[in-house]
XYZ file of C-alpha atoms in Angstrom:
566
model
C -19.192 28.427 -13.043
C -20.457 25.352 -11.125
C -18.369 22.207 -11.683
C -20.169 19.560 -14.125
C -18.720 16.373 -15.236
C -18.660 15.563 -19.063
C -21.978 14.067 -20.140
C -22.425 10.366 -19.429
C -19.763 10.172 -16.548
C -21.577 9.878 -13.179
C -20.140 11.178 -10.013
C -19.384 8.118 -7.808
C -22.081 7.324 -5.112
C -22.104 9.042 -1.955
C -23.567 7.647 1.199
C -27.111 7.512 0.698
C -27.732 3.915 2.105
C -27.845 2.724 5.571
C -24.427 1.136 6.100
C -23.247 -1.150 8.868
C -20.033 1.076 8.545
C -21.779 4.325 9.444
C -22.662 5.863 12.934
C -24.689 9.005 12.854
C -22.643 12.406 13.326
C -23.693 14.312 16.454
C -24.941 17.574 15.250
C -23.281 19.370 17.879
C -19.864 18.214 18.949
C -16.764 20.220 19.812
C -14.497 17.600 21.035
C -13.814 14.338 19.183
C -11.406 11.539 18.886
C -10.323 9.153 16.018
C -11.973 5.677 16.738
C -12.260 2.358 14.713
C -14.219 -0.603 14.980
C -13.523 -4.044 13.577
C -16.642 -5.236 11.478
C -14.795 -7.653 9.234
C -17.067 -10.692 10.579
C -20.332 -8.490 10.564
C -19.925 -7.710 6.871
C -19.056 -10.982 5.552
C -15.348 -11.197 5.320
C -14.445 -14.638 6.773
C -10.894 -15.298 5.094
C -8.491 -17.396 6.885
C -4.686 -16.137 6.888
C -1.961 -18.723 7.587
C 1.782 -18.834 7.028
C 3.466 -22.100 8.100
C 3.259 -23.288 11.453
C 2.740 -21.074 14.604
C 6.323 -21.729 15.872
C 7.836 -19.863 12.792
C 10.911 -21.826 12.602
C 11.547 -20.971 8.772
C 11.953 -17.387 7.432
C 9.411 -18.239 4.771
C 6.780 -18.420 7.350
C 7.531 -14.781 9.198
C 6.732 -12.112 6.554
C 3.257 -12.475 5.812
C 1.217 -11.433 2.960
C -0.959 -8.498 1.617
C -4.160 -7.009 0.501
C -5.442 -4.913 -2.469
C -8.391 -2.358 -2.356
C -9.708 -2.187 -5.805
C -12.834 -1.590 -7.868
C -12.733 -4.914 -9.995
C -16.312 -4.351 -11.223
C -16.287 -0.503 -11.823
C -19.369 0.022 -9.807
C -17.978 2.839 -7.472
C -17.508 0.640 -4.365
C -14.062 -0.622 -3.196
C -13.703 -4.316 -3.285
C -11.019 -6.366 -1.390
C -8.300 -8.818 -2.419
C -7.121 -11.019 0.436
C -3.923 -13.227 0.231
C -2.756 -16.025 2.393
C 0.621 -17.876 2.669
C 0.999 -21.785 2.363
C 3.025 -24.528 4.470
C 6.488 -25.656 4.285
C 5.332 -29.145 3.129
C 3.453 -27.653 0.114
C 6.425 -25.467 -0.703
C 8.844 -28.517 -0.488
C 6.499 -30.470 -2.866
C 6.330 -27.675 -5.276
C 10.120 -27.456 -5.497
C 10.170 -31.297 -6.030
C 7.573 -30.913 -8.830
C 5.253 -32.836 -6.828
C 1.403 -32.423 -6.340
C 0.852 -30.003 -3.493
C -1.421 -31.323 -0.536
C -4.858 -29.889 -0.513
C -5.051 -26.994 2.037
C -6.599 -23.857 2.682
C -7.442 -21.092 0.187
C -4.424 -18.541 -0.628
C -6.636 -15.944 -2.299
C -9.829 -14.419 -1.604
C -11.960 -11.790 -3.576
C -14.649 -9.916 -1.851
C -17.064 -7.813 -3.787
C -18.487 -4.753 -1.863
C -22.216 -4.689 -1.982
C -22.994 -0.901 -1.721
C -21.042 -0.369 1.491
C -23.393 -2.682 3.621
C -21.721 -6.121 3.098
C -19.219 -8.167 1.076
C -19.795 -11.122 -0.921
C -17.084 -13.907 -1.539
C -16.690 -14.127 -5.301
C -13.582 -15.900 -5.403
C -14.870 -19.210 -6.903
C -16.392 -17.506 -9.800
C -13.731 -15.003 -10.336
C -11.096 -17.612 -11.667
C -8.564 -16.377 -9.162
C -6.202 -18.844 -7.696
C -2.657 -19.122 -6.440
C -0.866 -22.540 -6.435
C 2.157 -20.869 -4.717
C 3.012 -19.180 -1.476
C 1.288 -15.815 -2.116
C 3.001 -12.727 -0.810
C 2.111 -9.247 -2.382
C -1.106 -8.048 -3.890
C -1.427 -5.268 -6.325
C -3.906 -4.019 -9.037
C -3.688 -1.623 -11.935
C -5.229 -1.446 -15.424
C -1.873 -2.503 -17.229
C -3.588 -3.249 -20.466
C -5.708 0.103 -20.799
C -8.768 -1.753 -21.389
C -10.807 0.232 -18.939
C -10.924 -2.373 -15.920
C -8.382 -3.215 -13.149
C -6.136 -6.114 -13.328
C -4.305 -7.917 -10.551
C -0.853 -8.999 -9.857
C 0.053 -11.605 -7.134
C 3.653 -11.972 -6.334
C 4.765 -15.057 -4.702
C 7.422 -17.437 -3.343
C 7.287 -19.319 -6.752
C 6.131 -17.559 -9.854
C 4.458 -14.348 -10.103
C 0.757 -14.212 -11.445
C -0.983 -11.645 -13.526
C -4.706 -11.713 -13.820
C -6.257 -9.840 -16.572
C -9.773 -8.658 -15.910
C -12.280 -9.914 -18.497
C -14.800 -7.317 -17.630
C -17.545 -9.802 -16.637
C -16.454 -10.585 -13.122
C -13.828 -13.103 -13.980
C -9.952 -13.183 -14.415
C -7.575 -15.034 -16.727
C -3.926 -15.659 -15.536
C -1.714 -14.394 -18.347
C 1.922 -13.924 -16.515
C 3.617 -16.145 -19.081
C 1.849 -14.752 -22.042
C 2.565 -11.200 -20.762
C 6.219 -11.804 -20.590
C 6.672 -11.863 -16.684
C 9.594 -14.019 -15.693
C 8.915 -17.726 -15.052
C 12.038 -18.044 -12.808
C 11.400 -19.264 -9.311
C 11.732 -16.320 -6.980
C 10.810 -14.926 -3.725
C 9.233 -11.503 -4.775
C 7.640 -9.167 -2.452
C 6.120 -5.722 -3.114
C 5.515 -4.110 -6.401
C 4.676 -0.860 -7.955
C 3.050 0.138 -11.460
C 4.073 3.608 -13.079
C 4.700 5.151 -16.327
C 8.323 5.535 -16.190
C 8.902 6.488 -19.812
C 5.712 8.535 -20.225
C 4.455 6.575 -23.168
C 0.847 6.175 -21.614
C 1.498 2.590 -20.553
C 2.041 1.393 -16.939
C 5.646 -0.285 -16.288
C 6.159 -2.424 -13.334
C 8.715 -2.869 -10.640
C 8.867 -6.009 -8.630
C 11.115 -6.392 -5.521
C 12.950 -9.537 -4.692
C 13.862 -10.683 -1.087
C 15.745 -14.002 -1.149
C 17.142 -16.069 -3.930
C 15.299 -19.301 -4.327
C 18.437 -21.363 -4.270
C 19.487 -19.820 -0.846
C 16.111 -20.201 0.944
C 16.290 -22.612 3.539
C 13.477 -25.350 3.576
C 15.030 -28.805 3.931
C 16.217 -30.865 6.893
C 16.151 -29.543 10.488
C 15.171 -25.877 10.812
C 18.380 -23.859 11.264
C 18.455 -21.981 14.546
C 20.221 -18.486 15.144
C 20.446 -16.430 18.224
C 18.550 -13.132 18.728
C 19.387 -11.726 22.078
C 19.410 -15.082 23.830
C 16.449 -16.492 21.998
C 16.787 -19.318 19.482
C 15.019 -18.105 16.444
C 14.797 -18.904 12.718
C 17.750 -17.662 10.561
C 17.863 -14.988 7.767
C 18.004 -13.029 5.920
C 21.625 -12.126 6.767
C 24.107 -14.655 5.344
C 21.474 -15.829 2.806
C 21.727 -14.770 -0.898
C 19.457 -11.649 -1.815
C 16.878 -11.922 -4.271
C 16.887 -9.774 -7.461
C 14.385 -7.110 -8.283
C 12.804 -6.821 -11.645
C 11.826 -3.876 -13.871
C 9.513 -4.212 -16.835
C 8.760 -1.966 -19.621
C 5.083 -2.102 -20.807
C 5.165 -2.695 -24.525
C 1.730 -1.441 -24.948
C 0.111 -4.586 -26.455
C -0.451 -6.343 -23.346
C 3.181 -7.794 -23.006
C 6.162 -6.681 -20.721
C 9.860 -6.749 -21.472
C 12.308 -6.906 -18.639
C 14.728 -4.206 -18.756
C 16.398 -4.360 -15.401
C 19.976 -4.543 -16.755
C 19.679 -1.836 -19.380
C 17.737 0.512 -17.237
C 20.672 0.131 -14.540
C 18.579 -1.117 -11.686
C 20.476 -4.391 -11.741
C 23.879 -2.631 -11.521
C 24.385 -3.214 -7.797
C 24.626 -6.084 -5.653
C 21.163 -7.481 -5.008
C 19.425 -6.368 -1.719
C 16.605 -7.831 0.486
C 13.856 -5.781 -1.140
C 10.440 -5.311 0.313
C 8.501 -2.324 -0.751
C 9.067 -0.356 -3.952
C 7.437 2.986 -4.689
C 7.240 4.604 -8.264
C 7.059 8.331 -7.593
C 8.787 11.674 -8.723
C 11.136 11.791 -5.752
C 13.358 14.654 -7.013
C 10.622 16.885 -8.432
C 12.063 16.904 -12.031
C 8.832 15.646 -13.758
C 10.175 11.979 -14.263
C 9.093 9.021 -12.233
C 11.628 7.566 -9.845
C 11.981 4.308 -7.810
C 12.340 4.128 -4.198
C 12.718 0.739 -2.539
C 12.691 -0.117 1.324
C 15.082 -3.080 2.002
C 15.571 -5.302 4.818
C 18.900 -5.440 6.540
C 20.506 -3.156 3.611
C 20.464 0.318 2.728
C 17.307 1.627 0.909
C 17.561 2.237 -2.849
C 16.485 5.260 -4.906
C 16.914 5.160 -8.475
C 16.717 8.376 -10.132
C 15.057 8.439 -13.676
C 17.597 9.719 -16.333
C 14.848 10.427 -18.783
C 16.738 8.313 -21.599
C 15.598 4.762 -20.266
C 18.310 4.656 -17.605
C 18.297 4.975 -13.835
C 21.204 5.820 -11.438
C 21.146 5.056 -7.654
C 21.233 8.125 -5.505
C 19.905 6.935 -2.072
C 22.926 7.884 -0.143
C 23.151 11.748 -1.575
C 19.497 12.093 -1.422
C 19.486 11.166 2.406
C 17.471 8.025 2.197
C 19.811 4.980 2.454
C 20.493 5.292 6.078
C 18.745 6.804 9.169
C 19.822 9.875 10.981
C 22.427 7.926 13.013
C 24.097 6.662 9.588
C 22.967 3.179 10.093
C 21.148 0.686 7.738
C 17.954 -0.537 9.172
C 15.727 -3.674 8.628
C 13.022 -1.606 6.718
C 9.788 -3.546 5.657
C 7.302 -0.847 4.617
C 7.338 2.508 3.103
C 4.742 5.286 2.824
C 4.809 8.446 0.872
C 2.865 11.760 1.558
C 3.084 15.499 2.428
C 2.752 14.936 6.026
C 4.106 18.280 7.092
C 1.741 20.267 4.526
C 4.778 22.121 2.729
C 4.005 21.140 -0.834
C 6.303 18.297 -1.278
C 6.260 14.476 -0.765
C 8.004 12.887 2.300
C 8.634 9.282 2.998
C 8.563 7.116 6.177
C 9.848 3.539 6.490
C 9.054 0.888 8.922
C 11.702 -1.120 10.808
C 12.537 -3.816 13.498
C 11.923 -3.573 16.924
C 14.495 -1.967 19.477
C 15.013 0.613 16.603
C 13.002 3.491 15.330
C 11.055 4.285 12.147
C 12.884 7.077 10.228
C 10.772 9.819 8.766
C 12.501 11.438 5.888
C 11.234 14.930 5.241
C 12.040 16.538 1.723
C 13.958 19.677 2.505
C 14.608 20.710 -1.117
C 13.863 18.791 -4.279
C 15.384 15.508 -3.955
C 17.049 16.042 -0.651
C 15.793 14.320 2.488
C 16.425 14.523 6.247
C 15.492 12.053 8.867
C 13.294 14.125 11.291
C 11.739 11.179 13.448
C 13.249 12.704 16.719
C 11.581 16.056 16.092
C 8.325 14.555 15.207
C 8.194 12.144 18.204
C 8.339 9.126 16.140
C 11.659 8.171 17.617
C 10.199 7.521 21.006
C 6.937 6.157 19.662
C 8.001 3.618 17.436
C 11.135 1.754 19.201
C 9.102 -1.122 20.877
C 7.397 -1.843 17.537
C 8.285 -4.001 14.520
C 6.421 -2.443 11.657
C 5.169 -3.677 8.549
C 2.562 -1.690 6.550
C 1.952 2.022 6.941
C 0.310 5.099 5.416
C -0.617 8.695 5.650
C -4.296 9.164 5.926
C -6.678 12.043 7.331
C -8.592 9.949 9.583
C -10.402 12.944 11.229
C -10.615 14.972 8.037
C -9.010 18.080 9.619
C -6.837 18.989 6.741
C -3.684 17.072 7.621
C -2.389 13.556 7.093
C -2.289 11.149 10.274
C -0.140 8.203 10.328
C -1.176 4.482 10.775
C 1.118 1.423 11.406
C 0.399 -2.106 11.365
C 2.890 -3.767 13.713
C 3.967 -7.312 14.815
C 7.038 -9.156 15.730
C 8.546 -12.181 13.630
C 9.717 -14.201 16.519
C 6.629 -15.940 18.798
C 8.989 -15.865 21.695
C 9.543 -12.052 21.413
C 7.605 -11.545 24.464
C 10.360 -13.330 26.653
C 12.380 -9.820 26.079
C 11.486 -6.850 28.240
C 11.548 -4.376 25.408
C 8.955 -5.860 22.856
C 6.303 -8.303 22.370
C 4.955 -10.543 19.595
C 1.445 -9.399 19.434
C 1.394 -5.707 18.935
C -1.123 -2.982 18.081
C -2.313 -1.187 15.095
C -1.168 2.249 15.822
C -2.901 5.622 14.821
C -0.665 8.693 15.415
C -2.540 11.879 15.054
C -0.775 14.637 13.043
C -0.648 17.945 14.993
C 1.341 20.612 13.092
C 3.555 18.215 11.555
C 4.410 16.180 14.647
C 2.827 13.054 15.609
C 1.085 12.132 18.976
C 0.168 8.539 19.727
C -3.524 7.825 19.775
C -4.096 4.421 21.480
C -7.740 4.944 22.132
C -8.298 4.755 18.360
C -7.932 1.178 18.275
C -8.263 0.255 21.801
C -11.152 -2.204 20.822
C -8.695 -3.944 18.159
C -7.018 -6.882 19.669
C -3.284 -6.987 19.583
C -1.857 -9.335 16.845
C 1.135 -9.808 14.597
C 0.183 -7.757 11.632
C 1.613 -7.778 8.409
C -0.185 -6.282 5.042
C -2.631 -3.691 5.132
C -4.421 -0.944 3.117
C -6.281 2.117 3.488
C -9.694 2.693 1.724
C -13.178 4.309 2.019
C -15.439 1.231 1.981
C -18.679 2.710 2.476
C -17.925 6.014 0.561
C -18.677 8.386 3.609
C -15.445 10.172 3.450
C -14.105 8.665 6.473
C -10.921 6.584 5.744
C -11.062 2.862 6.976
C -8.345 0.389 7.237
C -8.085 -3.419 6.149
C -5.392 -5.249 8.028
C -3.932 -8.770 7.748
C -2.438 -10.671 10.568
C 0.405 -13.431 9.995
C -2.201 -15.871 11.023
C -5.937 -15.604 11.671
C -8.591 -13.316 10.175
C -8.285 -10.126 8.534
C -9.793 -6.799 10.453
C -11.650 -4.366 8.640
C -11.375 -1.191 10.689
C -14.599 1.035 10.180
C -13.629 4.659 10.905
C -16.236 5.854 13.651
C -14.700 9.404 14.050
C -17.459 11.793 14.863
C -17.205 15.393 13.956
C -18.580 18.022 11.566
C -15.473 18.152 9.343
C -15.907 18.132 5.724
C -13.851 16.211 2.908
C -13.510 15.608 -0.653
C -12.449 12.823 -2.805
C -11.480 12.129 -6.372
C -11.067 9.151 -8.751
C -9.178 9.956 -12.069
C -9.903 8.944 -15.490
C -7.819 9.424 -18.579
C -9.487 8.897 -21.936
C -6.360 7.485 -23.486
C -3.171 5.609 -22.357
C -2.843 5.264 -18.536
C -6.508 5.159 -17.726
C -6.232 5.463 -14.120
C -4.150 8.376 -14.116
C -1.419 6.971 -12.082
C 1.142 9.618 -11.639
C -1.090 12.531 -11.716
C -0.738 15.327 -9.246
C -3.999 17.034 -7.641
C -3.841 20.229 -5.939
C -6.809 21.902 -4.099
C -7.346 25.216 -2.892
C -10.205 25.709 -0.383
C -10.900 28.485 2.205
C -7.680 30.109 1.999
C -5.783 26.695 2.347
C -4.231 24.363 -0.164
C -3.142 20.614 -0.207
C -1.986 18.378 -2.972
C -1.340 14.571 -3.659
C -0.286 12.147 -6.302
C -1.897 9.241 -7.497
C 0.788 6.473 -7.038
C 0.736 2.843 -6.940
C 3.034 0.726 -4.551
C 3.996 1.492 -1.098
C 2.788 0.295 2.303
C 3.599 -3.426 2.784
C 2.730 -6.022 0.092
C -0.519 -4.156 -0.435
C -2.367 -1.608 -2.499
C -4.506 0.999 -0.809
C -7.592 2.726 -2.253
C -6.818 4.179 -5.833
C -8.664 7.410 -5.122
C -7.354 10.710 -3.717
C -9.023 11.872 -0.485
C -8.546 15.379 1.415
C -9.935 16.355 4.839
C -11.241 19.923 4.580
C -11.797 20.869 8.283
C -14.658 23.514 8.473
C -14.566 24.394 4.967
C -17.594 23.474 2.801
C -16.467 24.205 -0.716
C -13.261 23.843 -2.898
C -12.508 26.855 -4.892
C -10.300 25.310 -7.417
C -8.911 21.754 -8.258
C -5.691 21.495 -10.536
C -5.066 18.313 -12.103
C -1.617 17.689 -13.547
C -2.211 14.603 -15.827
C 0.583 12.267 -16.697
C 0.121 13.458 -20.411
C 1.633 16.874 -18.945
C -1.806 18.526 -19.493
C -3.025 20.772 -16.822
C -6.726 20.854 -16.223
C -8.599 23.186 -13.863
C -12.149 22.415 -12.104
C -13.689 25.057 -10.093
C -16.385 25.518 -7.402
C -17.031 21.902 -6.181
C -19.102 21.137 -3.240
C -17.458 19.289 -0.369
C -18.449 15.767 1.122
C -18.657 13.918 -2.195
C -16.589 11.461 -4.302
C -16.062 13.008 -7.757
C -14.644 11.456 -10.927
C -12.386 13.794 -12.706
C -11.947 13.187 -16.307
C -9.170 14.250 -18.712
C -10.702 16.541 -21.594
C -8.458 15.176 -24.283
């Protein structure tokens, strides 16, 4: 039976308009390559990112900020939220409760105009950030049908409720978020207690009290270079787990849930996901200079730390690393989720393959990542099928923290956005893909299909400078399909749902998760490359409500909205 949507619910727009993103696909092409072009300036994205002074003498100036891909106006086109940092002078004034000096904007919202250009709508949106912005996230936390925005900061976290008319209202205090001064970084929304409301985990980096900001900048030695100090020998910040009360407010439950029952760690990137396949959502956190954390959901409101037993605390050498970003996906197409973390230069990025439910093995050496990643200092990352051949490639946003790193023979300050093509579960470097993109010291980044043509694009922020919008110009005849999910009640976006497709004798799956990457939120839709297949036989959706729904006989090359029947 042909697939049809419930009456009144439209298919998301496919590419029917002439777009500055698009290039014609050649009718006959045998060989092809993944290729990106930066079109940010052409399409009207003029944000300016800055984090302190260029010399980066303080740790607050080094870690950068994030971006969020979201459809805030629910028109089917992905918009972009961009965050910028601040200055040490403004941070000192804030701590002293003095008026901050006027400076550059710290938040930008760009509306996507049908895949052709972006409009800066920040001024009329009501978004603002008086603090040092760090992490960007978005989710419909109040289940009113439109997506809201969370901005984590060095300061106080900000929760902006979407009013549905293009404007936002800051409700962090009213919603129950902590008003303690904190250095918070990444965040992740997920329904950890299966009550239909999105709970929230926020990672902490340094305690505000230990953050160096006064007097002469402290200098530490890194391989003969005089550099800023931290985070080692500074007090780690505390993470926060919030339960959604279902009335637009949150209650912090870190202590009673057990996620605060260990010494604090330098947290960067949390992901809420079912990491041991028991049907309950767990919490993974990539930590800097500390072992990673894995909190397994006991199903009774409690969590227990299990990263060591799961094989995720350390790399294959048994060493803790300075992990920044984390990405999750079934890179080896074996039906379960794997995890990659990015880390410091002169080290390698571990790739944790799930060997059995909840048990992981670092396979970076076998996948060629150990060799590829050693010179890089990695931040954001993700698994995306850029060439639509049916497996997930890997993208990495890299950049050193020390501007003088180029004096070392083994690394550089400005580094490349790397694309590694997936070839039978192993990764092969593809420098030609981003050859036209200047090297920089990159930080937050997100993937998304900004022109709805089925080719996944990238949006990447530098530590200082202008964002890059990498339009995917890969040319081949491969097909694809993409899904947005919609629950009629409760968790409206369907975060936590699992989608399995069967097509031309093959199968793939992915889950709709929030979090991961680095300080950023990628396209909230699920995308699959299909290779030469032109039709999907079945789509099985396992909703967070535990209902399983089957859709049959979908045509390829379209974005489709799947709606829960209940």
